[in-house]
Amino acid sequence: MTEHIEVFSDRAAMIDRAFTITIESIQTAINTRGRAILALAGGSTPKPLYEKLATSHLPWDQIYIFWGDERYVPIDHPDSNAGMAKQAWLDRVAIPEANIFITPTLGNDPAADADRFNAQIANFFTPATGTMPIFDVVMLGMGDDGHTASLFPQTAALEVTDRYATLGEKSGEPRLTLTFPVLNRARTLLMMIAGANKQTALTQIFAETGDDRQYPSRRLRQTHNELWWLLDADAAIALPTS
Ligand code: 6PG
């Protein structure tokens, strides 16, 4: 694993860097394997990155989009991660609909839809038995409690290692999420973290020792490849490197 920690004066500078890394990773993937497979982050931080990507000129038919996690709501719900990414980016570029894999949340049965999410990943990647699918870029954020994707503190989803996607929960609210083994196989893991409210959790993430059930983002440091921590100054101020 190669871990990069970069701190930026403000959120806009952090997003600019995330954009550059994303474009480079997409181009490397297409040049090497003929396609780029992404898993997008939810929440609010990545929206300006998606808006910048909407102005890019990329071979959209060679780019495939999944989500790292999704709230259990329809795509037209204001909380939908897919709805936000489509409005900010995907509906503005010529990416084929067939290349966009919306996380299934319409079955009114979160556990069954988690199985469908898992099957969506399995059918696309067809990984050999015992191996994990490898995304080219997984974009992630981190909550002020140290969660990432929908892998929340002290939840069962943290320990799921025999599936690609599973049912998570936030204070009882169902979420669908990729599992840590999949996140940690990504060729490029891009963590975008901004805001003073993330300081405490970030300090715990980078502490020499800590509880990775209480601060799940710590587990991303077990990743196999490139891990980018892109932080704004407000979030990073309490880190020893700052
Ligand atoms: C979600 C995200 C979640 C998010 C963090 C940070 O569905 O909410 O996947 O993991 O990345 O909660 O959210 P903000 O970017 O809004 O701070």
PDB file of N, CA, C and O and ligand atoms in Angstrom, residues 11 40-47 68-71 79 81 139-145 147-152 170 175-176 192-194 197-198, ligand 1:
ATOM      1  N   ARG A  11     -11.461  23.705   0.690  1.00  0.00           N
ATOM      2  CA  ARG A  11     -12.177  22.571   0.072  1.00  0.00           C
ATOM      3  C   ARG A  11     -12.015  22.576  -1.452  1.00  0.00           C
ATOM      4  O   ARG A  11     -11.819  21.537  -2.065  1.00  0.00           O
ATOM      5  N   LEU A  40     -18.607   5.440  -6.732  1.00  0.00           N
ATOM      6  CA  LEU A  40     -18.711   6.834  -6.304  1.00  0.00           C
ATOM      7  C   LEU A  40     -19.067   6.949  -4.820  1.00  0.00           C
ATOM      8  O   LEU A  40     -19.752   6.091  -4.264  1.00  0.00           O
ATOM      9  N   ALA A  41     -18.640   8.049  -4.252  1.00  0.00           N
ATOM     10  CA  ALA A  41     -18.983   8.367  -2.862  1.00  0.00           C
ATOM     11  C   ALA A  41     -20.310   9.107  -2.820  1.00  0.00           C
ATOM     12  O   ALA A  41     -20.722   9.748  -3.791  1.00  0.00           O
ATOM     13  N   GLY A  42     -20.927   9.034  -1.675  1.00  0.00           N
ATOM     14  CA  GLY A  42     -22.148   9.797  -1.433  1.00  0.00           C
ATOM     15  C   GLY A  42     -21.844  10.991  -0.539  1.00  0.00           C
ATOM     16  O   GLY A  42     -20.697  11.434  -0.446  1.00  0.00           O
ATOM     17  N   GLY A  43     -22.859  11.501   0.095  1.00  0.00           N
ATOM     18  CA  GLY A  43     -22.681  12.667   0.953  1.00  0.00           C
ATOM     19  C   GLY A  43     -22.534  13.938   0.140  1.00  0.00           C
ATOM     20  O   GLY A  43     -22.809  13.974  -1.067  1.00  0.00           O
ATOM     21  N   SER A  44     -22.076  15.001   0.783  1.00  0.00           N
ATOM     22  CA  SER A  44     -22.025  16.327   0.147  1.00  0.00           C
ATOM     23  C   SER A  44     -20.643  16.685  -0.402  1.00  0.00           C
ATOM     24  O   SER A  44     -20.540  17.415  -1.396  1.00  0.00           O
ATOM     25  N   THR A  45     -19.588  16.155   0.201  1.00  0.00           N
ATOM     26  CA  THR A  45     -18.232  16.592  -0.190  1.00  0.00           C
ATOM     27  C   THR A  45     -17.922  16.398  -1.671  1.00  0.00           C
ATOM     28  O   THR A  45     -17.362  17.285  -2.304  1.00  0.00           O
ATOM     29  N   PRO A  46     -18.277  15.236  -2.248  1.00  0.00           N
ATOM     30  CA  PRO A  46     -17.849  14.984  -3.624  1.00  0.00           C
ATOM     31  C   PRO A  46     -18.635  15.736  -4.696  1.00  0.00           C
ATOM     32  O   PRO A  46     -18.242  15.722  -5.873  1.00  0.00           O
ATOM     33  N   LYS A  47     -19.735  16.408  -4.345  1.00  0.00           N
ATOM     34  CA  LYS A  47     -20.569  17.023  -5.385  1.00  0.00           C
ATOM     35  C   LYS A  47     -19.785  17.968  -6.305  1.00  0.00           C
ATOM     36  O   LYS A  47     -19.897  17.860  -7.536  1.00  0.00           O
ATOM     37  N   GLY A  68     -20.328   3.299  -3.986  1.00  0.00           N
ATOM     38  CA  GLY A  68     -19.764   2.612  -2.827  1.00  0.00           C
ATOM     39  C   GLY A  68     -20.817   2.316  -1.772  1.00  0.00           C
ATOM     40  O   GLY A  68     -20.706   1.363  -1.002  1.00  0.00           O
ATOM     41  N   ASP A  69     -21.846   3.159  -1.750  1.00  0.00           N
ATOM     42  CA  ASP A  69     -22.938   2.904  -0.822  1.00  0.00           C
ATOM     43  C   ASP A  69     -24.143   3.751  -1.228  1.00  0.00           C
ATOM     44  O   ASP A  69     -24.038   4.645  -2.072  1.00  0.00           O
ATOM     45  N   GLU A  70     -25.288   3.411  -0.654  1.00  0.00           N
ATOM     46  CA  GLU A  70     -26.499   4.143  -1.008  1.00  0.00           C
ATOM     47  C   GLU A  70     -27.473   4.132   0.167  1.00  0.00           C
ATOM     48  O   GLU A  70     -27.543   3.137   0.920  1.00  0.00           O
ATOM     49  N   ARG A  71     -28.132   5.245   0.310  1.00  0.00           N
ATOM     50  CA  ARG A  71     -29.220   5.273   1.304  1.00  0.00           C
ATOM     51  C   ARG A  71     -30.366   4.458   0.740  1.00  0.00           C
ATOM     52  O   ARG A  71     -30.516   4.298  -0.473  1.00  0.00           O
ATOM     53  N   ASP A  79     -32.101  12.471  -0.692  1.00  0.00           N
ATOM     54  CA  ASP A  79     -30.952  11.851  -0.012  1.00  0.00           C
ATOM     55  C   ASP A  79     -30.213  10.847  -0.895  1.00  0.00           C
ATOM     56  O   ASP A  79     -29.211  10.273  -0.472  1.00  0.00           O
ATOM     57  N   ASN A  81     -27.735   9.114  -3.174  1.00  0.00           N
ATOM     58  CA  ASN A  81     -26.380   9.368  -3.667  1.00  0.00           C
ATOM     59  C   ASN A  81     -26.347   9.295  -5.191  1.00  0.00           C
ATOM     60  O   ASN A  81     -25.665  10.091  -5.849  1.00  0.00           O
ATOM     61  N   MET A 139     -14.097   6.243  -4.705  1.00  0.00           N
ATOM     62  CA  MET A 139     -14.164   7.546  -4.038  1.00  0.00           C
ATOM     63  C   MET A 139     -14.929   7.364  -2.730  1.00  0.00           C
ATOM     64  O   MET A 139     -15.960   6.677  -2.707  1.00  0.00           O
ATOM     65  N   LEU A 140     -14.408   7.981  -1.673  1.00  0.00           N
ATOM     66  CA  LEU A 140     -15.045   7.832  -0.367  1.00  0.00           C
ATOM     67  C   LEU A 140     -15.012   9.150   0.383  1.00  0.00           C
ATOM     68  O   LEU A 140     -14.142  10.004   0.146  1.00  0.00           O
ATOM     69  N   GLY A 141     -15.932   9.279   1.328  1.00  0.00           N
ATOM     70  CA  GLY A 141     -15.864  10.360   2.302  1.00  0.00           C
ATOM     71  C   GLY A 141     -15.784   9.720   3.678  1.00  0.00           C
ATOM     72  O   GLY A 141     -15.734   8.489   3.805  1.00  0.00           O
ATOM     73  N   MET A 142     -15.747  10.560   4.698  1.00  0.00           N
ATOM     74  CA  MET A 142     -15.731  10.050   6.058  1.00  0.00           C
ATOM     75  C   MET A 142     -16.664  10.902   6.918  1.00  0.00           C
ATOM     76  O   MET A 142     -16.627  12.142   6.859  1.00  0.00           O
ATOM     77  N   GLY A 143     -17.494  10.251   7.674  1.00  0.00           N
ATOM     78  CA  GLY A 143     -18.369  10.988   8.584  1.00  0.00           C
ATOM     79  C   GLY A 143     -17.616  11.448   9.824  1.00  0.00           C
ATOM     80  O   GLY A 143     -16.483  11.012  10.085  1.00  0.00           O
ATOM     81  N   ASP A 144     -18.250  12.331  10.604  1.00  0.00           N
ATOM     82  CA  ASP A 144     -17.550  12.836  11.803  1.00  0.00           C
ATOM     83  C   ASP A 144     -17.432  11.753  12.878  1.00  0.00           C
ATOM     84  O   ASP A 144     -16.759  11.941  13.891  1.00  0.00           O
ATOM     85  N   ASP A 145     -18.078  10.609  12.636  1.00  0.00           N
ATOM     86  CA  ASP A 145     -17.933   9.470  13.565  1.00  0.00           C
ATOM     87  C   ASP A 145     -16.896   8.477  13.061  1.00  0.00           C
ATOM     88  O   ASP A 145     -16.702   7.407  13.663  1.00  0.00           O
ATOM     89  N   HIS A 147     -17.018   6.847  10.156  1.00  0.00           N
ATOM     90  CA  HIS A 147     -17.518   5.854   9.173  1.00  0.00           C
ATOM     91  C   HIS A 147     -17.063   6.230   7.786  1.00  0.00           C
ATOM     92  O   HIS A 147     -16.741   7.387   7.483  1.00  0.00           O
ATOM     93  N   THR A 148     -17.084   5.242   6.893  1.00  0.00           N
ATOM     94  CA  THR A 148     -16.877   5.498   5.471  1.00  0.00           C
ATOM     95  C   THR A 148     -17.829   4.612   4.689  1.00  0.00           C
ATOM     96  O   THR A 148     -18.280   3.585   5.236  1.00  0.00           O
ATOM     97  N   ALA A 149     -18.165   5.011   3.493  1.00  0.00           N
ATOM     98  CA  ALA A 149     -19.266   4.363   2.770  1.00  0.00           C
ATOM     99  C   ALA A 149     -20.450   4.299   3.739  1.00  0.00           C
ATOM    100  O   ALA A 149     -20.761   5.294   4.389  1.00  0.00           O
ATOM    101  N   SER A 150     -21.071   3.115   3.874  1.00  0.00           N
ATOM    102  CA  SER A 150     -22.082   2.997   4.942  1.00  0.00           C
ATOM    103  C   SER A 150     -21.648   1.940   5.940  1.00  0.00           C
ATOM    104  O   SER A 150     -22.421   1.080   6.391  1.00  0.00           O
ATOM    105  N   LEU A 151     -20.355   2.003   6.253  1.00  0.00           N
ATOM    106  CA  LEU A 151     -19.744   1.110   7.254  1.00  0.00           C
ATOM    107  C   LEU A 151     -19.595   1.914   8.541  1.00  0.00           C
ATOM    108  O   LEU A 151     -18.601   2.616   8.759  1.00  0.00           O
ATOM    109  N   PHE A 152     -20.628   1.838   9.358  1.00  0.00           N
ATOM    110  CA  PHE A 152     -20.754   2.675  10.544  1.00  0.00           C
ATOM    111  C   PHE A 152     -20.186   2.000  11.779  1.00  0.00           C
ATOM    112  O   PHE A 152     -20.101   0.754  11.835  1.00  0.00           O
ATOM    113  N   LYS A 170     -27.400   2.853   9.729  1.00  0.00           N
ATOM    114  CA  LYS A 170     -27.006   4.066  10.436  1.00  0.00           C
ATOM    115  C   LYS A 170     -28.130   4.351  11.429  1.00  0.00           C
ATOM    116  O   LYS A 170     -29.237   4.739  11.020  1.00  0.00           O
ATOM    117  N   ARG A 175     -28.907   0.908   5.060  1.00  0.00           N
ATOM    118  CA  ARG A 175     -28.040   1.432   4.019  1.00  0.00           C
ATOM    119  C   ARG A 175     -27.491   0.248   3.249  1.00  0.00           C
ATOM    120  O   ARG A 175     -27.366  -0.861   3.807  1.00  0.00           O
ATOM    121  N   LEU A 176     -27.130   0.445   1.984  1.00  0.00           N
ATOM    122  CA  LEU A 176     -26.454  -0.602   1.206  1.00  0.00           C
ATOM    123  C   LEU A 176     -25.008  -0.154   1.003  1.00  0.00           C
ATOM    124  O   LEU A 176     -24.768   1.026   0.713  1.00  0.00           O
ATOM    125  N   MET A 192     -11.935  11.882   0.473  1.00  0.00           N
ATOM    126  CA  MET A 192     -12.069  13.341   0.450  1.00  0.00           C
ATOM    127  C   MET A 192     -12.729  13.767   1.742  1.00  0.00           C
ATOM    128  O   MET A 192     -13.884  13.405   2.008  1.00  0.00           O
ATOM    129  N   ILE A 193     -11.977  14.516   2.581  1.00  0.00           N
ATOM    130  CA  ILE A 193     -12.471  14.844   3.919  1.00  0.00           C
ATOM    131  C   ILE A 193     -12.271  16.329   4.179  1.00  0.00           C
ATOM    132  O   ILE A 193     -11.145  16.844   4.117  1.00  0.00           O
ATOM    133  N   ALA A 194     -13.355  17.020   4.469  1.00  0.00           N
ATOM    134  CA  ALA A 194     -13.280  18.470   4.697  1.00  0.00           C
ATOM    135  C   ALA A 194     -14.189  18.856   5.854  1.00  0.00           C
ATOM    136  O   ALA A 194     -15.236  18.233   6.075  1.00  0.00           O
ATOM    137  N   ASN A 197     -15.529  19.558  11.647  1.00  0.00           N
ATOM    138  CA  ASN A 197     -16.236  18.500  12.393  1.00  0.00           C
ATOM    139  C   ASN A 197     -15.604  17.123  12.194  1.00  0.00           C
ATOM    140  O   ASN A 197     -15.965  16.173  12.898  1.00  0.00           O
ATOM    141  N   LYS A 198     -14.650  17.015  11.272  1.00  0.00           N
ATOM    142  CA  LYS A 198     -13.983  15.714  11.020  1.00  0.00           C
ATOM    143  C   LYS A 198     -12.669  15.582  11.801  1.00  0.00           C
ATOM    144  O   LYS A 198     -12.010  14.549  11.753  1.00  0.00           O
TER     145      LYS A 198
HETATM  146  C1  6PG B   1     -23.173   8.701   2.490  1.00  0.00           C
HETATM  147  C2  6PG B   1     -21.709   8.553   2.256  1.00  0.00           C
HETATM  148  C3  6PG B   1     -20.966   8.753   3.543  1.00  0.00           C
HETATM  149  C4  6PG B   1     -20.295  10.104   3.410  1.00  0.00           C
HETATM  150  C5  6PG B   1     -19.826  10.622   4.749  1.00  0.00           C
HETATM  151  C6  6PG B   1     -19.309  12.056   4.614  1.00  0.00           C
HETATM  152  O1  6PG B   1     -23.948   7.968   1.874  1.00  0.00           O
HETATM  153  O2  6PG B   1     -23.508   9.617   3.265  1.00  0.00           O
HETATM  154  O3  6PG B   1     -21.334   7.498   1.597  1.00  0.00           O
HETATM  155  O4  6PG B   1     -20.009   7.775   3.842  1.00  0.00           O
HETATM  156  O5  6PG B   1     -19.192   9.984   2.515  1.00  0.00           O
HETATM  157  O6  6PG B   1     -20.926  10.588   5.638  1.00  0.00           O
HETATM  158  O7  6PG B   1     -20.391  12.865   4.187  1.00  0.00           O
HETATM  159  P1  6PG B   1     -20.155  14.413   3.808  1.00  0.00           P
HETATM  160  O8  6PG B   1     -19.317  14.404   2.565  1.00  0.00           O
HETATM  161  O9  6PG B   1     -21.535  14.952   3.567  1.00  0.00           O
HETATM  162  O10 6PG B   1     -19.438  15.040   4.984  1.00  0.00           O
END
